[in-house]
Coordinates of C-alpha atoms and ligand atoms in Angstrom, one line a residue:
M1 CA 0.0 -0.3 0.3
N2 CA 1.3 3.6 -0.8
F3 CA 1.0 6.2 2.1
Q4 CA 1.5 10.0 1.4
K5 CA 0.0 11.6 4.6
L6 CA -0.3 10.3 7.9
C7 CA -2.0 11.8 10.9
V8 CA -0.8 10.9 14.3
L9 CA -3.3 11.6 17.2
G10 CA -1.4 11.9 20.7
L11 CA 2.0 13.6 20.7
G12 CA 3.7 12.6 23.6
Y13 CA 6.8 9.9 24.4
I14 CA 5.4 7.5 21.6
G15 CA 3.2 10.0 19.2
L16 CA 5.9 12.7 18.6
P17 CA 9.0 10.4 18.2
T18 CA 6.8 8.1 15.9
A19 CA 5.3 11.2 13.8
S20 CA 8.7 12.9 13.3
T21 CA 10.4 9.6 12.4
F22 CA 7.7 9.1 9.6
A23 CA 8.0 12.9 8.4
V24 CA 12.0 12.6 8.1
N25 CA 11.3 9.4 5.8
G26 CA 9.2 11.1 3.4
L27 CA 5.5 11.3 4.5
K28 CA 3.6 14.4 5.1
V29 CA 2.7 14.3 9.0
L30 CA -0.3 16.0 10.8
G31 CA 0.4 15.6 14.6
V32 CA -2.5 16.3 16.6
D33 CA -2.9 16.8 20.4
I34 CA -5.8 18.1 22.5
N35 CA -3.1 19.9 24.7
P36 CA -3.0 23.6 23.4
H37 CA 0.8 23.7 25.1
V38 CA 2.2 20.9 23.2
I39 CA 0.7 22.2 19.8
E40 CA 2.1 25.5 20.6
T41 CA 5.6 24.3 21.6
L42 CA 5.7 22.4 18.1
Q43 CA 4.5 25.2 16.3
R44 CA 7.4 27.4 17.7
G45 CA 9.8 24.4 16.6
Q46 CA 10.2 23.2 20.3
I47 CA 9.3 20.1 22.2
H48 CA 7.6 19.6 25.4
I49 CA 9.3 16.4 26.6
H50 CA 13.0 15.2 27.2
E51 CA 14.0 12.3 25.0
P52 CA 17.5 12.1 23.2
G53 CA 17.9 13.1 19.8
L54 CA 14.1 14.3 19.6
Q55 CA 14.7 17.9 19.2
D56 CA 16.9 17.3 16.4
I57 CA 14.6 15.1 14.4
V58 CA 11.6 17.3 14.8
T59 CA 13.5 20.3 14.1
Q60 CA 14.5 18.7 10.8
A61 CA 10.8 17.2 10.1
I62 CA 9.4 20.7 10.6
Q63 CA 11.9 22.8 8.7
S64 CA 11.5 20.3 5.7
G65 CA 7.8 21.0 6.0
H66 CA 6.8 17.2 6.6
L67 CA 5.7 17.8 9.9
T68 CA 2.9 20.1 11.2
A69 CA 1.0 20.2 14.4
S70 CA -2.9 20.9 14.9
M71 CA -5.4 20.1 17.6
Q72 CA -7.8 18.9 14.6
A73 CA -7.4 15.9 12.8
E74 CA -7.8 16.0 8.8
P75 CA -8.1 13.6 6.0
A76 CA -5.4 11.2 5.5
D77 CA -4.1 7.7 4.0
A78 CA -3.4 6.7 7.5
F79 CA -4.1 7.4 10.9
L80 CA -2.2 6.4 14.1
I81 CA -3.4 6.5 17.7
S82 CA -1.1 7.0 20.6
V83 CA -3.0 8.7 23.4
P84 CA -2.8 7.6 27.1
T85 CA -4.4 4.4 28.4
P86 CA -4.0 5.3 32.5
F87 CA -6.3 4.0 35.2
K88 CA -9.4 5.4 36.1
E89 CA -8.7 7.6 39.1
H90 CA -11.8 7.1 41.1
E91 CA -13.3 3.8 40.4
L92 CA -12.2 0.5 41.0
G93 CA -13.3 -3.0 40.3
D94 CA -14.1 -5.7 42.6
Y95 CA -13.6 -9.2 42.6
N96 CA -14.5 -11.1 45.9
G97 CA -13.4 -8.1 47.8
Q98 CA -10.3 -7.8 45.9
K99 CA -10.2 -4.4 44.4
Y100 CA -8.7 -3.9 41.1
K101 CA -7.7 -0.8 38.8
L102 CA -9.8 -0.2 35.7
A103 CA -8.5 1.2 32.4
N104 CA -9.5 4.7 31.3
M105 CA -10.1 4.2 27.7
D106 CA -11.6 8.0 27.3
A107 CA -8.6 9.1 25.3
V108 CA -8.7 6.2 23.0
T109 CA -12.4 6.6 22.4
A110 CA -12.0 10.5 21.7
A111 CA -9.4 9.7 19.4
A112 CA -11.3 7.3 17.6
I113 CA -14.4 9.7 17.3
A114 CA -12.2 12.5 16.0
I115 CA -11.2 10.3 13.2
V116 CA -14.8 9.2 12.0
P117 CA -15.4 12.4 10.1
H118 CA -12.1 12.1 8.0
L119 CA -12.3 8.4 7.4
R120 CA -12.3 7.4 4.0
K121 CA -12.3 4.1 1.6
G122 CA -8.6 2.6 1.6
N123 CA -7.6 4.3 4.7
L124 CA -5.6 2.7 7.5
V125 CA -6.0 3.2 11.1
V126 CA -3.6 1.6 13.8
L127 CA -4.1 1.8 17.5
E128 CA -0.7 2.1 19.1
S129 CA -1.8 2.9 22.8
T130 CA -1.3 0.1 25.1
S131 CA -5.0 -1.4 25.6
P132 CA -6.8 -4.0 27.2
P133 CA -7.4 -7.1 25.3
R134 CA -10.1 -6.8 22.6
T135 CA -9.9 -3.0 22.4
T136 CA -9.2 -2.7 18.9
V137 CA -12.3 -5.1 17.9
D138 CA -14.7 -4.1 20.6
L139 CA -14.2 -0.5 21.3
V140 CA -12.4 1.0 18.5
N141 CA -13.9 -0.5 15.5
P142 CA -17.4 0.1 16.4
I143 CA -16.7 3.7 16.8
L144 CA -14.9 3.7 13.3
E145 CA -17.8 1.7 11.7
R146 CA -20.1 5.0 12.6
S147 CA -18.5 6.3 9.5
G148 CA -20.7 3.9 7.4
L149 CA -17.4 2.3 6.4
K150 CA -16.6 -1.6 7.3
A151 CA -13.3 -2.6 8.7
G152 CA -11.5 -4.9 6.7
I153 CA -13.7 -4.3 3.6
D154 CA -13.7 -0.3 3.2
F155 CA -10.7 0.3 5.4
Y156 CA -8.1 -1.3 7.1
L157 CA -7.6 -1.4 11.1
C158 CA -4.7 -2.7 13.3
Y159 CA -3.1 -2.9 16.5
S160 CA 0.4 -2.3 17.1
P161 CA 2.1 -2.4 20.4
E162 CA 4.9 0.1 21.2
R163 CA 7.9 -1.5 22.7
V164 CA 10.5 1.3 22.7
L165 CA 12.7 2.0 25.7
P166 CA 12.4 5.8 27.1
G167 CA 15.8 7.1 26.4
Q168 CA 16.5 5.1 23.3
I169 CA 13.3 5.9 21.8
L170 CA 14.5 7.1 18.2
R171 CA 16.8 4.1 17.8
E172 CA 14.4 1.3 19.0
L173 CA 11.5 2.9 17.1
V174 CA 13.6 1.8 14.0
E175 CA 15.6 -1.3 15.1
N176 CA 13.1 -3.2 17.3
A177 CA 11.2 -6.1 15.7
R178 CA 7.4 -4.8 15.2
V179 CA 4.2 -6.8 15.9
V180 CA 1.3 -5.9 13.6
G181 CA -2.0 -7.2 14.5
G182 CA -4.9 -6.7 11.9
V183 CA -9.0 -7.4 12.5
T184 CA -8.3 -9.0 8.9
P185 CA -5.0 -10.4 7.2
E186 CA -5.3 -7.4 4.7
S187 CA -5.2 -5.0 7.6
A188 CA -2.2 -6.5 8.9
R189 CA -0.5 -6.3 5.6
A190 CA -1.2 -2.6 5.2
G191 CA -0.1 -2.1 8.9
H192 CA 3.0 -4.0 7.7
D193 CA 3.5 -1.6 4.6
L194 CA 3.1 1.5 6.9
Y195 CA 5.7 0.6 9.2
A196 CA 8.2 -0.8 6.8
I197 CA 8.6 2.9 5.6
F198 CA 11.1 3.1 8.6
V199 CA 11.3 -0.1 10.5
Q200 CA 14.4 -2.2 10.1
G201 CA 13.7 -4.6 12.6
K202 CA 11.3 -7.8 11.6
I203 CA 7.8 -6.9 11.1
I204 CA 5.4 -9.8 12.1
E205 CA 1.9 -9.8 11.1
T206 CA -0.9 -11.3 13.3
D207 CA -4.2 -10.5 14.4
A208 CA -5.3 -7.5 16.4
T209 CA -6.4 -9.3 19.8
T210 CA -2.8 -11.4 19.9
A211 CA -0.7 -8.2 19.3
E212 CA -2.5 -6.6 22.3
M213 CA -2.3 -9.7 24.4
V214 CA 1.6 -9.4 23.2
K215 CA 2.3 -6.2 24.8
I216 CA 0.4 -6.6 27.9
M217 CA 2.1 -10.3 28.3
E218 CA 5.7 -8.5 27.9
N219 CA 4.8 -5.6 30.5
T220 CA 3.4 -8.4 33.0
T221 CA 6.2 -10.6 33.0
R222 CA 8.5 -7.9 34.1
D223 CA 6.2 -7.0 36.7
V224 CA 6.1 -10.4 38.0
N225 CA 9.5 -11.0 38.0
I226 CA 10.4 -7.6 39.7
A227 CA 7.7 -8.6 42.5
L228 CA 9.8 -11.7 42.8
A229 CA 13.0 -9.7 43.1
N230 CA 11.6 -7.3 45.7
E231 CA 10.4 -10.5 47.8
F232 CA 14.0 -11.7 47.4
A233 CA 15.1 -8.6 49.0
R234 CA 12.8 -8.4 51.7
L235 CA 13.6 -12.1 52.5
A236 CA 17.5 -11.3 52.3
E237 CA 17.0 -8.6 54.8
K238 CA 15.7 -10.9 57.1
M239 CA 18.0 -13.8 56.6
G240 CA 20.8 -11.3 57.0
V241 CA 21.9 -11.7 53.5
N242 CA 23.1 -9.2 50.8
V243 CA 20.3 -9.8 48.1
W244 CA 22.4 -8.2 45.2
E245 CA 25.3 -10.7 46.0
A246 CA 22.8 -13.3 46.1
I247 CA 21.1 -12.4 42.9
S248 CA 24.6 -12.0 40.8
L249 CA 25.4 -15.4 42.1
A250 CA 22.1 -17.2 41.2
N251 CA 22.4 -15.3 37.9
L252 CA 25.6 -17.4 36.8
H253 CA 23.1 -20.4 36.5
P254 CA 22.5 -20.5 32.6
R255 CA 19.0 -20.6 32.9
I256 CA 18.4 -18.1 35.6
N257 CA 17.8 -14.3 35.2
I258 CA 16.5 -12.4 38.2
L259 CA 15.7 -9.1 37.8
S260 CA 16.6 -6.1 40.3
P261 CA 14.8 -5.2 43.3
G262 CA 14.1 -1.6 43.9
P263 CA 11.7 1.2 45.5
G264 CA 8.7 -0.1 43.4
V265 CA 7.5 0.0 40.1
G266 CA 6.2 2.9 38.1
G267 CA 5.9 4.5 34.8
H268 CA 2.5 4.2 32.7
C269 CA 3.4 0.8 31.2
I270 CA 4.8 -1.9 33.8
S271 CA 2.8 -0.5 36.9
V272 CA -0.5 -0.2 34.7
D273 CA -0.5 -2.8 32.0
P274 CA -0.9 -5.9 34.2
W275 CA -4.2 -4.5 35.4
F276 CA -5.6 -4.8 32.1
F277 CA -5.4 -8.4 32.7
V278 CA -6.8 -8.4 35.9
E279 CA -9.8 -6.4 34.6
A280 CA -10.4 -8.7 31.8
A281 CA -10.4 -12.0 33.9
P282 CA -9.8 -11.3 37.7
E283 CA -10.8 -14.9 38.2
L284 CA -7.8 -16.1 36.0
T285 CA -5.2 -13.7 37.4
P286 CA -4.2 -14.0 41.2
L287 CA -0.4 -14.3 40.4
I288 CA -0.6 -11.0 38.4
Y289 CA -2.5 -9.5 40.9
K290 CA -0.4 -10.3 43.8
A291 CA 2.7 -9.2 41.9
R292 CA 1.0 -6.1 41.5
Q293 CA 0.3 -5.8 45.2
V294 CA 3.9 -6.4 46.0
N295 CA 5.3 -3.9 43.8
D296 CA 2.7 -1.2 45.0
S297 CA 3.7 -1.9 48.7
Q298 CA 7.5 -1.6 47.9
P299 CA 7.6 2.2 48.7
H300 CA 6.1 1.4 52.3
F301 CA 8.9 -1.1 52.6
V302 CA 11.2 1.8 51.9
L303 CA 9.7 4.1 54.4
E304 CA 10.1 1.5 57.2
K305 CA 13.8 1.1 56.1
V306 CA 14.0 5.0 56.4
K307 CA 12.4 4.6 59.8
Q308 CA 14.9 1.5 60.9
A309 CA 18.0 4.1 59.8
F310 CA 16.9 6.7 62.2
H311 CA 15.9 3.9 64.7
S312 CA 18.8 4.9 67.5
S313 CA 18.9 9.0 66.8
A314 CA 16.8 11.4 68.2
G315 CA 13.8 10.5 66.1
K316 CA 13.6 7.5 68.2
H317 CA 12.7 9.2 71.2
S318 CA 10.0 11.4 69.5
A319 CA 8.1 8.6 68.1
E320 CA 8.4 6.7 71.4
D321 CA 6.7 9.6 73.4
G322 CA 4.1 9.4 71.2
S323 CA 3.8 13.0 70.5
M324 CA 5.3 13.2 67.0
S325 CA 5.3 10.6 64.2
A326 CA 8.7 8.6 63.6
L327 CA 10.2 10.9 61.0
S328 CA 9.4 14.3 62.6
G329 CA 11.9 17.0 62.0
K330 CA 14.0 14.8 60.2
K331 CA 15.6 16.1 57.0
I332 CA 16.0 14.2 54.1
A333 CA 17.6 14.7 50.5
A334 CA 15.7 12.7 48.2
L335 CA 17.8 12.0 45.0
G336 CA 15.5 11.4 42.2
L337 CA 11.8 11.3 41.3
A338 CA 11.3 9.8 38.0
Y339 CA 10.2 6.5 37.6
K340 CA 13.2 5.0 36.1
P341 CA 17.0 6.1 35.3
D342 CA 17.8 9.1 33.1
V343 CA 14.1 10.2 32.3
D344 CA 12.1 12.9 33.3
D345 CA 8.8 11.1 33.4
L346 CA 7.3 11.0 36.9
R347 CA 4.1 9.1 36.0
E348 CA 3.3 6.7 38.7
S349 CA 6.5 7.0 40.1
P350 CA 7.3 5.1 43.3
A351 CA 10.0 7.8 44.5
T352 CA 7.5 10.5 44.4
E353 CA 5.2 8.2 46.3
I354 CA 7.9 7.7 48.7
V355 CA 8.5 11.3 49.4
H356 CA 4.9 11.7 50.1
L357 CA 4.8 8.9 52.6
L358 CA 8.1 10.5 54.2
Q359 CA 6.3 13.7 54.5
A360 CA 3.1 12.2 56.0
E361 CA 5.5 10.8 58.8
G362 CA 6.6 14.4 59.4
A363 CA 9.9 14.3 57.6
Q364 CA 11.3 17.7 55.8
V365 CA 12.1 16.4 52.2
K366 CA 14.0 18.2 50.0
A367 CA 14.2 16.5 46.5
W368 CA 16.3 16.8 43.6
E369 CA 15.4 15.6 39.9
P370 CA 18.0 16.4 37.7
F371 CA 15.7 16.0 34.8
K372 CA 12.9 18.3 36.1
P373 CA 14.7 21.2 37.8
V374 CA 11.4 23.1 38.9
A375 CA 10.4 24.5 42.3
Q376 CA 7.4 22.3 43.1
I377 CA 6.1 19.0 42.0
D378 CA 2.8 17.8 43.5
G379 CA 3.5 19.1 46.8
I380 CA 6.8 18.0 46.8
H381 CA 9.6 20.7 48.0
M382 CA 12.3 20.6 45.5
A383 CA 16.0 21.7 45.8
S384 CA 17.5 24.2 43.3
D385 CA 20.6 21.8 43.0
L386 CA 22.1 18.9 44.4
N387 CA 24.0 20.9 47.0
D388 CA 20.8 22.6 48.0
A389 CA 19.1 19.1 48.3
V390 CA 21.9 17.7 50.7
R391 CA 23.2 20.5 52.5
D392 CA 21.1 20.3 55.7
A393 CA 19.9 16.9 55.3
D394 CA 20.2 13.9 58.1
L395 CA 20.1 11.5 55.5
V396 CA 20.6 11.2 51.8
L397 CA 18.2 9.0 50.1
L398 CA 19.0 7.4 46.6
L399 CA 15.5 6.9 44.8
V400 CA 16.5 6.7 41.2
K401 CA 19.6 5.2 39.4
H402 CA 20.3 8.4 37.2
T403 CA 23.8 8.1 35.8
D404 CA 24.8 11.3 37.2
F405 CA 23.9 10.0 40.9
V406 CA 25.7 6.4 40.2
K407 CA 28.8 8.6 39.6
L408 CA 28.7 10.9 42.6
D409 CA 31.8 11.2 44.4
P410 CA 30.9 10.4 48.4
N411 CA 34.0 12.5 49.4
E412 CA 32.4 15.7 47.7
I413 CA 29.0 14.8 48.9
A414 CA 30.4 14.2 52.5
S415 CA 32.0 18.1 52.3
K416 CA 28.6 19.3 51.1
T417 CA 26.3 17.9 53.8
K418 CA 26.0 17.2 57.5
A419 CA 24.5 14.0 57.0
R420 CA 26.3 11.0 57.8
L421 CA 23.6 8.4 56.9
A422 CA 22.8 7.3 53.3
L423 CA 20.5 4.9 52.1
D424 CA 20.5 3.5 48.6
T425 CA 17.3 2.0 47.2
V426 CA 18.5 1.1 43.6
N427 CA 22.3 -0.7 44.3
A428 CA 24.1 2.4 42.9
W429 CA 26.8 3.1 45.6
N430 CA 29.8 1.2 46.8
A431 CA 29.4 0.5 50.5
D432 CA 33.1 0.7 51.0
E433 CA 33.9 4.1 49.3
W434 CA 30.9 5.7 50.9
Q435 CA 32.0 4.2 54.5
K436 CA 35.6 5.5 53.9
A437 CA 33.9 8.8 53.0
G438 CA 32.6 8.9 56.6
F439 CA 28.9 7.9 55.6
Q440 CA 26.9 4.8 56.9
L441 CA 25.4 3.4 53.6
L442 CA 22.3 1.4 54.1
R443 CA 21.2 -0.5 51.1
L444 CA 17.7 -1.8 50.1
G445 CA 18.0 -5.8 50.1
V446 CA 20.7 -5.7 52.8
Q447 CA 20.0 -5.8 56.5
T448 CA 20.0 -2.5 58.3
T449 CA 22.2 -2.5 61.1
P450 CA 21.4 0.6 63.2
V451 CA 22.8 3.1 63.2
L452 CA 23.3 6.9 64.2
K453 CA 24.1 8.1 67.8
A454 CA 21.6 10.5 68.9
A455 CA 22.5 14.0 67.3
Ligands
NAD501 N1 6.2 6.2 26.7 C1 6.1 4.7 26.8 O1 7.5 4.6 27.0 C2 5.2 4.0 26.0 C3 6.1 2.6 25.8 C4 4.8 1.7 25.0 C5 3.8 2.1 25.0 N2 3.2 3.2 25.4 C6 2.0 3.6 25.4 O2 1.7 4.4 24.5 C7 0.4 5.3 24.6 C8 0.9 6.6 24.9 O3 2.1 7.0 25.8 P1 2.6 8.2 25.8 O4 3.8 8.0 26.7 O5 3.3 8.8 24.5 O6 1.5 9.3 26.6 P2 1.8 10.7 26.7 O7 0.9 11.1 28.0 O8 3.4 11.2 26.8 O9 1.1 11.4 25.3 C9 -0.3 11.2 25.2 C10 -0.4 12.6 24.3 O10 -1.9 12.2 24.0 C11 -2.4 13.5 24.0 N3 -4.0 13.1 23.9 C12 -4.9 12.8 24.9 N4 -6.1 12.5 24.5 C13 -6.0 12.8 22.9 C14 -7.0 13.0 22.1 N5 -8.1 12.2 22.2 N6 -6.7 13.1 20.8 C15 -5.1 13.6 20.6 N7 -4.3 13.8 21.7 C16 -4.9 13.2 22.8 C17 -2.0 14.2 25.4 O11 -2.4 15.5 25.5 C18 -0.4 13.7 25.4 O12 0.0 14.8 24.8 C19 0.0 4.8 26.0 O13 -1.2 3.7 25.8 C20 1.3 4.1 26.8 O14 1.1 3.0 27.5 C21 4.1 4.2 26.2

């Protein structure tokens, strides 16, 4: 199939790199977003998100006249939907008393509705948003058929999951294998032809529901395996074992690959998508449900670890007299708020949840997120830089494995802070080096042996 013009609905972390990659490969691309800030920023030739290389490719696409941005869809040969699929904020599902999160498909619904007036015979529509199984056939198709056209006969309809890694999106878009699931084999072929414009990895055709399952299975597998690693970390602490050493030894086995424990699972994918399976069939998904619970409770585990760290300091006495909460007055420098290393994305971030939990216990937290140098984030007091974060702290708390944090020199930090206590939740820092620099370094997955003398 031959494509001249593409309309991409949703210009976020997925839609904008995809739209600009198609544009620099010769298509006329109209990027559509309902957020005026996104459109105005693009119309000024700038971008509203952080992704390495994205500004360059967007500049190139706009200057060549191949990429334009608007709040309204227009007729095109193909439409690509890359809008968010978060949870419902105020509604939970219930299965025998077990509450589970529900997918909010409002944006996908709205994007499909916006395409209807522009849909023509021979067009292709691709849903890329990560969606519950059967969304393409049960939700998107009936909306598009309001046009009077029939999917698989008059127009082609596909689901194609996005599997790029934030931070590497532009390379992975081109190099990764891509699954394209059609509501008919002809639809899958049309989707194949669209992506073949720039994809160098394999393009595999299947049906739409299989393609939806593939994406959710991938993220669920990671979620369940991280939950297992987090349980190993909790067990190791109880047994007096260093979980990082134990994992590295277990992984010497040729068929074992234990993932890393951490402060929790965040982002809009791994912490969200497994719920799509639970919602689809709660009676069939007890393991997936439990893994979500383990990972969602990990920020509380970190909170307890912080409390242990202060156990023998003045905070203990404050807590024991019942007049103040356990962390009352404690000053904590929280390093990192993003949901994963080297990105600016805070969605569903366990690090931000940990900061909120610490604040609720009376701690005075100053956070430093190098990828979001702003004054306030969601009720969190932000430091102006790293020095500002650590200066008056009693505890330096590492929450995200940003490369710059991994490389921190403990001697330099020691010279900038009065804190002599540090807690590493991501296994970034060398215990010996930090101890030599005068810190007591505690680590998630390693028993906490308290700790500070009273101040
Ligand atoms: N970011 C990732 O790493 C990643 C990876 C794989 C899959 N996904 C999936 O891709 C989808 C998009 O994710 P994202 O990270 O790009 O989201 P995002 O929030 O960064 O961007 C989505 C954009 O869609 C816009 N939007 C919302 N409703 C719209 C509508 N009706 N019409 C037009 N625009 C609309 C928003 O204003 C926003 O700019 C989600 O389903 C996500 O789960 C994301």
